[in-house]
Protein backbone atom coordinates (compact mmCIF):
# COMPACT_ATOMS: atom_id res chain seq x y z
CA MET A 1 57.26 206.18 12.22
CA ALA A 2 55.29 203.82 10.13
CA ARG A 3 53.55 201.01 11.90
CA VAL A 4 54.37 197.49 10.83
CA ARG A 5 51.44 195.12 10.70
CA LYS A 6 51.96 191.40 11.12
CA SER A 7 50.19 189.43 8.49
CA LEU A 8 48.92 186.02 9.68
CA ASP A 9 49.17 183.70 6.68
CA LYS A 10 46.75 180.87 7.01
CA THR A 11 48.30 177.56 6.04
CA LYS A 12 46.37 174.48 5.34
CA GLN A 13 46.88 171.85 8.07
CA ILE A 14 48.29 168.68 6.60
CA LEU A 15 47.65 165.42 8.43
CA ALA A 16 50.81 163.39 9.09
CA LEU A 17 51.13 159.98 7.51
CA TRP A 18 51.93 157.58 10.33
CA LYS A 19 53.59 154.29 9.49
CA ALA A 20 52.74 152.14 12.47
CA ALA A 21 54.42 149.15 14.08
CA LEU A 22 52.44 147.06 16.54
CA TYR A 23 54.89 145.63 19.08
CA ILE A 24 53.96 142.56 21.16
CA ARG A 25 56.12 140.86 23.79
CA LEU A 26 55.40 137.95 26.12
CA SER A 27 57.63 136.25 28.70
CA ARG A 28 57.41 134.24 31.92
CA GLU A 29 57.67 137.51 33.88
CA ASP A 30 54.03 138.11 32.91
CA GLY A 31 52.87 135.08 34.88
CA ASN A 32 49.43 133.72 34.05
CA ASP A 33 47.83 137.05 33.17
CA GLU A 34 45.73 136.17 30.11
CA SER A 35 45.63 139.82 29.00
CA TYR A 36 49.34 139.53 28.16
CA SER A 37 48.92 136.57 25.81
CA VAL A 38 50.05 137.21 22.26
CA LYS A 39 46.52 136.64 21.01
CA ASN A 40 44.93 139.20 23.35
CA GLN A 41 47.66 141.78 22.79
CA ARG A 42 47.25 141.47 19.03
CA GLN A 43 43.45 141.76 19.28
CA ARG A 44 43.66 144.82 21.52
CA LEU A 45 46.18 146.62 19.32
CA ASN A 46 44.32 145.83 16.09
CA GLU A 47 41.07 147.21 17.54
CA PHE A 48 42.83 150.40 18.63
CA LEU A 49 44.49 150.80 15.21
CA GLU A 50 41.18 150.34 13.37
CA ASN A 51 39.58 153.10 15.44
CA LEU A 52 42.60 155.37 14.97
CA MET A 53 42.42 154.93 11.20
CA LEU A 54 38.96 156.52 11.26
CA GLU A 55 40.47 159.71 12.68
CA GLU A 56 43.99 159.90 11.31
CA GLU A 57 45.99 158.98 8.25
CA ILE A 58 47.83 155.93 9.53
CA GLN A 59 48.82 152.62 8.03
CA LEU A 60 50.10 149.36 9.49
CA VAL A 61 53.64 148.43 8.45
CA ASP A 62 54.09 145.20 10.43
CA ILE A 63 53.39 143.40 13.67
CA TYR A 64 56.59 142.65 15.60
CA ILE A 65 56.25 139.78 18.08
CA ASP A 66 58.83 138.51 20.62
CA ASP A 67 57.28 135.49 22.29
CA GLY A 68 59.19 134.13 25.29
CA CYS A 69 61.62 137.06 25.49
CA THR A 70 62.39 138.90 28.71
CA GLY A 71 61.88 142.65 28.83
CA THR A 72 64.97 143.29 30.95
CA ASP A 73 67.15 143.87 27.88
CA SER A 74 66.57 144.84 24.27
CA ASP A 75 68.34 141.84 22.77
CA ARG A 76 65.12 140.61 21.19
CA GLU A 77 65.02 139.54 17.57
CA ASN A 78 61.88 141.35 16.43
CA PHE A 79 62.42 144.36 18.67
CA GLN A 80 65.80 144.85 16.98
CA ARG A 81 64.13 144.38 13.58
CA MET A 82 61.67 147.12 14.49
CA LEU A 83 64.52 149.46 15.48
CA GLU A 84 66.19 148.78 12.12
CA ASP A 85 62.96 149.69 10.34
CA ILE A 86 62.81 152.91 12.37
CA ASP A 87 66.37 153.76 11.27
CA LYS A 88 65.40 153.13 7.64
CA GLY A 89 62.34 155.37 7.95
CA ILE A 90 59.96 152.49 7.33
CA VAL A 91 58.35 152.95 10.76
CA ASN A 92 57.64 156.21 12.60
CA CYS A 93 54.95 155.11 15.05
CA VAL A 94 55.17 152.40 17.74
CA ILE A 95 52.03 151.12 19.48
CA VAL A 96 52.14 148.82 22.52
CA LYS A 97 49.63 147.50 25.03
CA ASP A 98 51.52 149.08 27.96
CA LEU A 99 54.92 150.45 28.87
CA SER A 100 56.26 147.09 30.13
CA ARG A 101 55.94 145.67 26.59
CA LEU A 102 58.57 148.15 25.43
CA SER A 103 60.96 147.29 28.27
CA ARG A 104 61.11 146.20 31.90
CA ASN A 105 64.51 147.82 32.24
CA ASP A 106 64.02 151.32 33.64
CA TRP A 107 67.16 152.73 32.02
CA GLU A 108 66.47 151.22 28.59
CA CYS A 109 62.80 152.23 28.70
CA LYS A 110 63.71 155.88 29.23
CA LYS A 111 66.47 155.66 26.61
CA TYR A 112 63.93 154.74 23.95
CA LEU A 113 60.99 156.75 25.20
CA GLN A 114 62.71 160.01 26.14
CA HIS A 115 65.64 160.05 23.73
CA LEU A 116 65.72 157.71 20.72
CA PHE A 117 62.05 158.10 19.73
CA VAL A 118 62.28 161.86 20.22
CA VAL A 119 65.42 162.14 18.04
CA LYS A 120 63.91 159.93 15.34
CA ASP A 121 60.51 161.72 15.45
CA VAL A 122 58.81 158.45 16.34
CA ARG A 123 55.33 158.61 17.80
CA PHE A 124 54.91 156.30 20.79
CA ILE A 125 51.48 155.13 21.89
CA SER A 126 50.80 153.08 25.01
CA LEU A 127 47.19 152.02 25.54
CA GLU A 128 47.54 151.71 29.33
CA LEU A 129 49.86 151.71 32.35
CA PRO A 130 50.23 154.59 31.61
CA LYS A 131 48.19 155.77 28.66
CA LEU A 132 50.54 157.75 26.41
CA ASP A 133 50.62 159.42 23.01
CA SER A 134 53.91 161.26 22.48
CA TYR A 135 52.50 163.10 19.43
CA LYS A 136 49.41 164.51 21.07
CA ASN A 137 51.10 165.13 24.44
CA PRO A 138 54.90 165.19 23.98
CA ASP A 139 55.68 166.23 27.56
CA GLU A 140 53.85 163.25 29.08
CA VAL A 141 56.82 160.93 28.49
CA TYR A 142 58.85 163.00 30.99
CA GLU A 143 56.24 163.05 33.75
CA MET A 144 56.87 161.47 37.15
CA GLY A 145 54.09 158.95 36.68
CA VAL A 146 55.89 157.46 33.67
CA SER A 147 59.15 157.17 35.61
CA ILE A 148 57.39 155.55 38.56
CA GLN A 149 55.62 153.04 36.30
CA SER A 150 58.92 152.23 34.55
CA MET A 151 60.64 151.61 37.90
CA TYR A 152 57.70 149.48 39.02
CA ASN A 153 57.96 147.38 35.83
CA GLU A 154 61.65 146.72 36.51
CA ASN A 155 61.03 145.88 40.17
CA HIS A 156 58.30 143.42 39.12
CA CYS A 157 60.88 141.67 36.96
CA ARG A 158 63.38 141.59 39.83
CA GLU A 159 60.81 140.06 42.20
CA THR A 160 59.77 137.52 39.57
CA SER A 161 63.41 136.57 39.04
CA ILE A 162 63.88 135.99 42.79
CA LYS A 163 60.76 133.81 42.96
CA VAL A 164 61.69 131.78 39.88
CA ARG A 165 65.26 131.29 41.09
CA GLY A 166 63.99 130.16 44.48
CA THR A 167 61.63 127.65 42.87
CA PHE A 168 64.37 126.32 40.59
CA ASN A 169 66.84 125.97 43.48
CA MET A 170 64.26 124.03 45.48
CA LYS A 171 63.83 121.63 42.55
CA ARG A 172 67.61 121.34 42.12
CA LYS A 173 68.03 120.43 45.80
CA LYS A 174 65.43 117.68 45.37
CA GLY A 175 67.29 116.29 42.37
CA GLU A 176 64.62 117.27 39.86
CA PHE A 177 65.92 118.04 36.37
CA ILE A 178 64.97 121.57 35.28
CA GLY A 179 67.05 122.00 32.12
CA ALA A 180 65.50 122.74 28.77
CA PHE A 181 67.34 119.81 27.17
CA ALA A 182 68.44 116.48 28.64
CA PRO A 183 72.20 115.75 28.57
CA TYR A 184 73.43 113.81 25.55
CA GLY A 185 72.77 110.14 26.30
CA TYR A 186 69.54 110.82 28.19
CA LEU A 187 65.94 111.84 27.47
CA LYS A 188 63.33 113.56 29.58
CA ASP A 189 60.86 111.03 30.95
CA PRO A 190 57.58 111.52 29.01
CA ASP A 191 55.67 110.89 32.25
CA ASP A 192 57.76 113.32 34.32
CA LYS A 193 59.87 116.00 32.63
CA HIS A 194 61.91 116.43 35.84
CA CYS A 195 63.26 112.86 35.54
CA LEU A 196 65.84 111.47 33.10
CA ILE A 197 65.79 108.14 31.30
CA VAL A 198 68.51 106.55 29.16
CA ASP A 199 68.41 107.34 25.44
CA ASN A 200 69.12 103.97 23.82
CA GLU A 201 70.29 105.69 20.65
CA THR A 202 72.99 107.94 22.11
CA ALA A 203 73.95 106.24 25.42
CA PRO A 204 76.10 103.64 23.57
CA ILE A 205 77.99 106.51 21.92
CA VAL A 206 78.79 107.97 25.35
CA GLN A 207 80.04 104.54 26.47
CA ASP A 208 82.16 104.26 23.32
CA ILE A 209 83.75 107.66 23.99
CA PHE A 210 84.78 106.62 27.50
CA HIS A 211 86.04 103.23 26.25
CA TRP A 212 88.08 104.76 23.44
CA PHE A 213 89.63 107.30 25.79
CA VAL A 214 90.30 105.05 28.81
CA ARG A 215 90.90 101.61 27.32
CA ASP A 216 92.05 102.22 23.73
CA GLY A 217 94.20 105.26 24.54
CA MET A 218 92.61 107.48 21.89
CA SER A 219 93.11 111.23 22.14
CA LYS A 220 90.15 113.56 22.21
CA ASN A 221 90.94 114.75 18.69
CA GLY A 222 91.23 111.12 17.61
CA ILE A 223 87.76 110.44 19.02
CA VAL A 224 86.44 113.50 17.16
CA LYS A 225 87.80 112.19 13.84
CA LYS A 226 86.36 108.72 14.48
CA LEU A 227 82.88 110.04 15.29
CA ILE A 228 82.84 112.34 12.27
CA GLY A 229 84.08 109.50 10.08
CA MET A 230 81.26 107.29 11.37
CA GLY A 231 78.74 110.01 10.49
CA THR A 232 77.58 110.29 14.11
CA PRO A 233 75.79 113.63 14.72
CA CYS A 234 77.19 115.70 17.60
CA PRO A 235 74.90 116.59 20.55
CA ALA A 236 73.76 119.90 19.02
CA ALA A 237 73.03 118.34 15.62
CA TYR A 238 71.25 115.41 17.27
CA LYS A 239 68.91 117.77 19.14
CA ARG A 240 68.07 119.66 15.98
CA GLN A 241 67.50 116.46 14.00
CA ASN A 242 64.96 115.42 16.62
CA GLY A 243 62.99 118.66 16.26
CA MET A 244 64.31 120.42 19.36
CA LYS A 245 64.65 124.21 19.16
CA TYR A 246 68.24 124.12 20.38
CA HIS A 247 70.43 127.21 20.09
CA ASN A 248 73.98 127.59 21.34
CA PRO A 249 75.58 131.04 20.79
CA ALA A 250 79.02 129.39 20.78
CA ILE A 251 78.11 127.42 17.64
CA VAL A 252 78.53 129.60 14.55
CA ASN A 253 78.27 126.79 12.01
CA ASN A 254 74.79 125.88 10.83
CA GLU A 255 75.95 122.27 10.72
CA PRO A 256 77.74 121.76 14.04
CA LEU A 257 80.35 119.01 14.30
CA TRP A 258 82.10 117.14 17.08
CA SER A 259 85.01 118.96 18.73
CA ALA A 260 87.58 118.24 21.45
CA ARG A 261 85.56 120.58 23.64
CA SER A 262 82.39 118.51 23.28
CA ILE A 263 84.35 115.32 24.04
CA THR A 264 85.78 116.93 27.18
CA ALA A 265 82.28 117.98 28.26
CA ILE A 266 81.10 114.36 28.00
CA LEU A 267 84.16 112.88 29.73
CA THR A 268 83.79 115.23 32.72
CA ASN A 269 80.01 115.11 33.12
CA GLN A 270 79.05 113.45 36.44
CA MET A 271 75.49 113.06 35.16
CA TYR A 272 76.66 109.84 33.46
CA LEU A 273 77.28 108.36 36.94
CA GLY A 274 73.57 108.66 37.67
CA HIS A 275 73.97 111.86 39.70
CA MET A 276 71.95 115.03 39.06
CA VAL A 277 74.40 117.93 38.66
CA GLN A 278 72.90 121.38 38.10
CA GLY A 279 73.72 125.02 38.71
CA LYS A 280 77.10 124.98 36.93
CA GLN A 281 76.28 128.38 35.45
CA LYS A 282 74.20 131.39 36.38
CA VAL A 283 73.33 134.77 34.89
CA LYS A 284 75.07 137.83 36.33
CA SER A 285 71.78 139.48 37.28
CA TYR A 286 68.13 139.63 36.30
CA LYS A 287 69.04 142.45 33.89
CA VAL A 288 72.42 141.25 32.61
CA HIS A 289 71.87 137.79 31.13
CA THR A 290 75.51 136.97 30.47
CA ARG A 291 76.13 133.46 31.79
CA ILE A 292 79.11 132.82 34.06
CA ASN A 293 80.52 129.62 35.52
CA THR A 294 79.94 128.98 39.22
CA PRO A 295 82.48 127.31 41.55
CA GLU A 296 81.90 123.60 42.12
CA SER A 297 81.09 124.30 45.78
CA GLU A 298 77.89 126.05 44.59
CA TRP A 299 76.69 123.25 42.30
CA PHE A 300 73.58 121.28 43.18
CA ILE A 301 74.62 117.60 43.21
CA VAL A 302 72.12 114.88 44.16
CA GLU A 303 73.40 111.34 43.82
CA ASN A 304 71.62 108.33 42.33
CA THR A 305 68.69 110.15 40.74
CA HIS A 306 68.70 108.24 37.44
CA GLU A 307 70.22 105.23 35.71
CA PRO A 308 74.00 105.58 35.20
CA ILE A 309 75.57 105.15 31.78
CA ILE A 310 79.21 104.97 32.98
CA ASP A 311 80.53 103.08 36.02
CA LYS A 312 82.45 104.98 38.70
CA GLU A 313 85.77 103.22 38.06
CA THR A 314 85.80 104.11 34.36
CA PHE A 315 84.75 107.70 35.05
CA GLU A 316 87.50 108.22 37.65
CA LYS A 317 90.11 106.77 35.29
CA ALA A 318 89.02 109.23 32.62
CA GLN A 319 89.43 112.14 35.05
CA GLY A 320 92.91 110.96 36.00
CA LEU A 321 93.99 110.55 32.37
CA MET A 322 92.85 114.06 31.46
CA GLN A 323 95.12 115.52 34.15
CA ARG A 324 98.19 113.99 32.54
CA ASP A 325 100.59 115.69 30.15
CA THR A 326 99.97 113.70 26.97
CA ARG A 327 101.32 113.58 23.44
CA THR A 328 99.64 112.18 20.35
CA ALA A 329 101.42 110.20 17.68
CA PRO A 330 101.79 112.26 14.45
CA GLN A 331 98.97 111.72 11.97
CA SER A 332 97.25 109.48 14.51
CA GLY A 333 94.45 109.74 17.01
CA GLN A 334 96.23 107.36 19.36
CA LEU A 335 98.17 108.47 22.42
CA TYR A 336 101.59 106.97 23.03
CA THR A 337 101.52 104.07 25.51
CA PHE A 338 103.36 105.94 28.27
CA SER A 339 102.18 109.51 27.56
CA GLY A 340 101.59 111.31 30.84
CA PHE A 341 102.92 108.47 33.03
CA LEU A 342 106.70 109.07 32.97
CA ARG A 343 108.48 111.28 35.51
CA CYS A 344 112.12 112.02 36.21
CA ALA A 345 112.93 110.38 39.55
CA ASP A 346 115.01 113.40 40.67
CA CYS A 347 113.35 116.62 39.46
CA GLY A 348 109.84 115.14 39.13
CA LYS A 349 109.23 116.68 35.70
CA SER A 350 107.71 114.74 32.83
CA MET A 351 109.93 112.86 30.41
CA GLY A 352 110.17 113.99 26.78
CA ARG A 353 109.86 111.60 23.84
CA ARG A 354 112.32 111.71 20.94
CA THR A 355 113.42 109.47 18.08
CA SER A 356 117.00 108.77 17.02
CA LYS A 357 118.14 106.23 14.45
CA ASN A 358 114.68 104.64 14.37
CA LEU A 359 114.78 104.12 18.14
CA VAL A 360 112.44 105.89 20.56
CA TYR A 361 113.87 107.36 23.77
CA TYR A 362 112.44 109.10 26.81
CA ALA A 363 114.62 111.74 28.47
CA CYS A 364 114.30 114.29 31.28
CA ARG A 365 113.00 117.55 29.84
CA THR A 366 114.65 119.64 32.54
CA ASN A 367 118.06 118.26 31.59
CA ASN A 368 117.38 118.70 27.87
CA THR A 369 116.17 122.30 28.11
CA THR A 370 118.07 123.85 31.03
CA GLY A 371 120.71 121.35 32.13
CA LEU A 372 119.54 121.79 35.74
CA CYS A 373 118.98 118.05 36.19
CA THR A 374 121.20 115.05 35.53
CA ARG A 375 120.79 112.78 32.53
CA HIS A 376 117.82 110.44 32.83
CA SER A 377 117.11 108.45 29.70
CA ILE A 378 115.67 105.10 28.67
CA ARG A 379 114.76 103.41 25.41
CA ASN A 380 111.10 102.76 24.76
CA ASP A 381 111.56 99.05 24.01
CA LYS A 382 113.55 98.55 27.22
CA LEU A 383 110.94 100.43 29.22
CA GLU A 384 108.14 98.31 27.76
CA SER A 385 110.00 95.15 28.69
CA ILE A 386 110.58 96.33 32.28
CA VAL A 387 106.98 97.43 32.80
CA LEU A 388 105.56 94.23 31.30
CA GLU A 389 107.80 92.03 33.46
CA THR A 390 106.94 94.03 36.59
CA ILE A 391 103.21 93.68 35.93
CA GLN A 392 103.62 89.94 35.40
CA LYS A 393 105.45 89.65 38.73
CA GLN A 394 102.77 91.74 40.42
CA ILE A 395 100.10 89.40 39.09
CA ALA A 396 101.98 86.39 40.43
CA LEU A 397 102.31 88.15 43.78
CA ILE A 398 98.58 88.86 43.78
CA ASP A 399 97.77 85.18 43.31
CA GLY A 400 99.94 84.27 46.27
CA MET A 401 98.41 86.96 48.46
CA ALA A 402 94.90 85.82 47.53
CA GLU A 403 95.70 82.25 48.60
CA LEU A 404 97.08 83.48 51.93
CA ILE A 405 93.98 85.54 52.56
CA ASP A 406 91.70 82.58 51.88
CA ASP A 407 93.73 80.52 54.36
CA ILE A 408 93.55 83.28 56.97
CA ASN A 409 89.79 83.68 56.57
CA ASN A 410 89.32 79.92 56.88
CA ALA A 411 91.29 79.96 60.15
CA PRO A 412 89.51 80.68 63.47
CA ALA A 413 88.89 84.38 64.23
CA PRO A 414 91.19 86.27 61.87
CA ARG A 415 92.63 89.45 63.37
CA THR A 416 91.39 92.62 61.72
CA VAL A 417 92.72 95.18 64.19
CA SER A 418 95.62 97.23 62.80
CA LYS A 419 98.40 97.77 65.31
CA ARG A 420 99.86 100.48 63.10
CA LEU A 421 96.64 102.42 62.84
CA THR A 422 95.82 102.00 66.52
CA ALA A 423 99.27 103.29 67.49
CA SER A 424 99.02 106.22 65.06
CA ILE A 425 95.61 107.24 66.38
CA LYS A 426 96.84 107.06 69.98
CA LEU A 427 99.93 109.15 69.19
CA ARG A 428 97.95 111.89 67.43
CA LYS A 429 95.36 112.04 70.21
CA GLN A 430 98.16 112.54 72.73
CA GLU A 431 99.63 115.28 70.56
CA LEU A 432 96.21 116.92 70.23
CA GLU A 433 95.69 116.89 73.99
CA LYS A 434 99.13 118.45 74.48
CA ILE A 435 98.48 121.24 71.96
CA SER A 436 95.04 121.95 73.46
CA GLY A 437 96.72 122.45 76.85
CA ILE A 438 99.32 124.79 75.39
CA SER A 439 96.62 126.82 73.62
CA THR A 440 94.74 127.25 76.90
CA GLY A 441 97.92 128.39 78.68
CA LEU A 442 98.64 131.06 76.06
CA TYR A 443 95.89 133.28 77.40
CA VAL A 444 97.36 133.14 80.91
CA ASP A 445 100.83 133.94 79.54
CA TRP A 446 99.45 136.97 77.73
CA LYS A 447 97.59 138.28 80.77
CA ASN A 448 100.70 137.75 82.94
CA GLY A 449 102.75 139.77 80.47
CA ASP A 450 104.95 136.84 79.44
CA ILE A 451 104.02 137.32 75.77
CA THR A 452 102.71 140.31 73.81
CA ARG A 453 99.23 140.59 72.35
CA GLU A 454 100.63 140.11 68.83
CA GLU A 455 102.54 136.99 69.90
CA TYR A 456 99.41 135.62 71.59
CA HIS A 457 97.26 135.98 68.46
CA ARG A 458 99.99 134.62 66.17
CA MET A 459 100.70 131.59 68.34
CA LYS A 460 97.01 130.98 68.98
CA LYS A 461 96.36 130.88 65.22
CA GLU A 462 99.25 128.46 64.66
CA PHE A 463 98.07 126.07 67.38
CA GLU A 464 94.47 126.22 66.14
CA GLU A 465 95.67 125.22 62.66
CA LYS A 466 97.68 122.31 64.15
CA GLU A 467 94.64 121.22 66.15
CA GLN A 468 92.46 121.24 63.05
CA GLN A 469 95.02 119.21 61.08
CA LEU A 470 95.37 116.65 63.88
CA LYS A 471 91.61 116.26 64.16
CA GLN A 472 91.44 115.63 60.41
CA ASP A 473 94.30 113.12 60.61
CA ILE A 474 92.57 111.26 63.45
CA ALA A 475 89.29 111.16 61.51
CA ASN A 476 91.07 109.75 58.43
CA LEU A 477 92.92 107.11 60.47
CA GLU A 478 89.76 106.06 62.29
CA GLU A 479 87.97 105.71 58.96
CA GLU A 480 90.84 103.58 57.64
CA ASN A 481 90.77 101.51 60.82
CA LYS A 482 87.02 101.03 60.38
CA ASP A 483 87.61 99.70 56.86
CA MET A 484 90.37 97.45 58.18
CA ALA A 485 88.03 96.00 60.78
CA GLN A 486 85.79 94.70 58.01
CA GLY A 487 88.54 92.31 56.99
CA VAL A 488 89.85 91.38 53.54
CA THR A 489 88.67 88.75 51.07
CA SER A 490 90.27 87.31 47.95
CA ASP A 491 87.60 88.91 45.72
CA ASN A 492 88.93 92.39 46.51
CA PRO A 493 88.78 94.75 43.46
CA TYR A 494 92.53 95.18 43.82
CA PHE A 495 93.01 91.50 42.95
CA ASP A 496 90.46 91.60 40.14
CA ALA A 497 92.21 94.53 38.45
CA PHE A 498 95.38 92.45 38.01
CA ARG A 499 93.81 89.02 37.54
CA LYS A 500 92.15 90.01 34.27
CA TYR A 501 95.66 90.38 32.78
CA LYS A 502 96.95 87.04 34.08
CA ASN A 503 98.14 85.94 30.63
CA ILE A 504 99.43 89.33 29.55
CA CYS A 505 102.21 89.19 26.94
CA SER A 506 102.18 92.76 25.56
CA LEU A 507 101.31 96.27 26.69
CA ASP A 508 98.78 98.83 25.52
CA ARG A 509 97.79 102.19 26.93
CA GLY A 510 94.57 100.85 28.45
CA ILE A 511 96.50 98.38 30.64
CA VAL A 512 98.99 101.05 31.71
CA ALA A 513 96.15 103.47 32.58
CA GLU A 514 94.30 100.87 34.64
CA LEU A 515 97.20 99.49 36.67
CA ILE A 516 99.85 102.22 36.93
CA LYS A 517 99.84 105.59 38.65
CA VAL A 518 103.30 106.85 37.66
CA ILE A 519 106.64 105.50 36.36
CA HIS A 520 109.84 107.10 37.73
CA ILE A 521 112.96 106.99 35.54
CA HIS A 522 116.22 107.10 37.50
CA GLU A 523 119.65 108.14 36.33
CA GLY A 524 121.24 105.15 34.67
CA GLY A 525 117.93 103.77 33.41
CA ASP A 526 116.56 102.19 36.59
CA VAL A 527 112.76 102.24 36.83
CA THR A 528 110.36 102.53 39.78
CA ILE A 529 106.67 101.85 39.19
CA ASP A 530 103.93 103.16 41.46
CA PHE A 531 100.84 101.03 40.91
CA ASN A 532 97.27 102.13 41.47
CA PHE A 533 95.43 100.71 44.50
CA ALA A 534 98.31 101.63 46.84
CA ASP A 535 95.97 101.97 49.84
CA GLN A 536 94.34 98.61 49.16
CA HIS A 537 97.75 96.96 48.76
CA ARG A 538 98.99 98.32 52.09
CA ARG A 539 95.79 97.22 53.81
CA ILE A 540 96.07 93.68 52.42
CA VAL A 541 99.76 93.37 53.35
CA GLU A 542 98.99 94.58 56.86
CA PHE A 543 96.10 92.12 57.17
CA ILE A 544 98.44 89.28 56.17
CA GLU A 545 101.18 90.41 58.56
CA ASN A 546 98.68 90.69 61.42
CA ASN A 547 97.54 87.11 60.87
CA ARG A 548 100.69 85.35 59.66
CA LYS A 549 101.64 84.08 63.14
CA GLU A 550 98.14 82.78 63.89
CA LEU A 551 98.01 81.08 60.49
CA THR A 552 101.33 79.31 61.19
CA VAL A 553 99.99 78.04 64.52
CA VAL A 554 96.89 76.66 62.82
CA GLU A 555 98.96 74.95 60.14
CA ASN A 556 101.24 73.37 62.78
CA ASN A 557 98.21 72.10 64.68
CA LYS A 558 96.92 70.49 61.50
CA VAL A 559 100.23 68.70 61.01
CA GLY A 560 100.30 67.53 64.65
């Protein structure tokens, strides 16, 4: 059998042409290590590339830099650009200072290093930590040392995140502002970036927004149209116009405009009260940077840290108005005068507005849609007349009450102790003592076999809940009694709220919003109005009743 000889054909070795990308990344995770600065990374990589060019056929395609980008995910602008160039075949060699520049996410690091770069025939070179060259030593990328270093890089990021979050939370608790941008209406203090000062250019706009919404009865969309018509830049546009590198992923338009959402954000922002409110959002984890809203109980709120732009009364009125069911007049930015204030006196549902024969009516929606309520209806002009007359009578009543209070306070030793509150506190304390005794006896009943274990735990829970409620009731009554003990004067805010409309002859939404809580429409067209300041009114009436007898005695003595 003939022997077969293998012929060894000598082929000329051809040097590969490497198209290199130098990748540089810097973020706060790197701390103050100067070796990680963009300048030093660039210098180190350029020196390495120059030496490599002496030995191999390699050319520089581009330098890809992500400055200020975390390594915990690959959502980095220039990193993604580099990956696109790899897909296009423009780049087939990636050079980094160390493995953490590629990624500080262990899973993503291995995805690129051990899979994507292998599939795409991309040479990966790391100058240190660890030193790698996937072309010269392909198996090195799978070694344990690489995996350990990758896990260490991720853990470093986790520890850094914990430290940074702890530092930020400490600053939040102290009321120090840590946001990148001050809220619209404020500026960062040039002398202390953790403090806020009023922006004289935008603060008046915030005040206008609250005034239009609370006093003028404008809808949020109406305010949007007014601001756009005035040519007023929205918060995002204002930041950009002032050279701030502001980016909001929710804004897709290069020229952002006002929206109902931005108006709502301003109207609900407690920062305008002078309080520092932070921590409304957080990222899911140090690796997943999706932001989620946090419950209000987890917010960091420190009161009176900076100058307020909006007073408390106006702010609270705005919050109340936003909770109401409102309707806007067609082709108008104005809300109807009674929108959100009318309720059916029987079913409690809001009243619907309709027009018939050029007359406006309000009717119970439940009756109109399901017939499950009786007919409650009233004409708008009649309702306006009733409300206006009632307010006028209330103002007259206020004047009389104010005069009585002045007389009482001028009399010797006005009585400020509330018999009603004292009696209520005493009654609830007796009830609390009784329930506490019953709760103690339950254990004995269980041990004696009078009740089962299940009955004991059920009844014990019920009595504990009653005890807690009674304690809260007592605390509230004692607080009210404490306020009562301070007495009442004729300059009470309750009086001032009505006095400013002493010569009122017509209604607008601002007056209704300031004075009225809800208007109940009864069957047959009768109307009941619940005014704001109900607690203050009750306190004043009680103060007058407590002192009416003493005042009469004083007056009789004067006559004698």
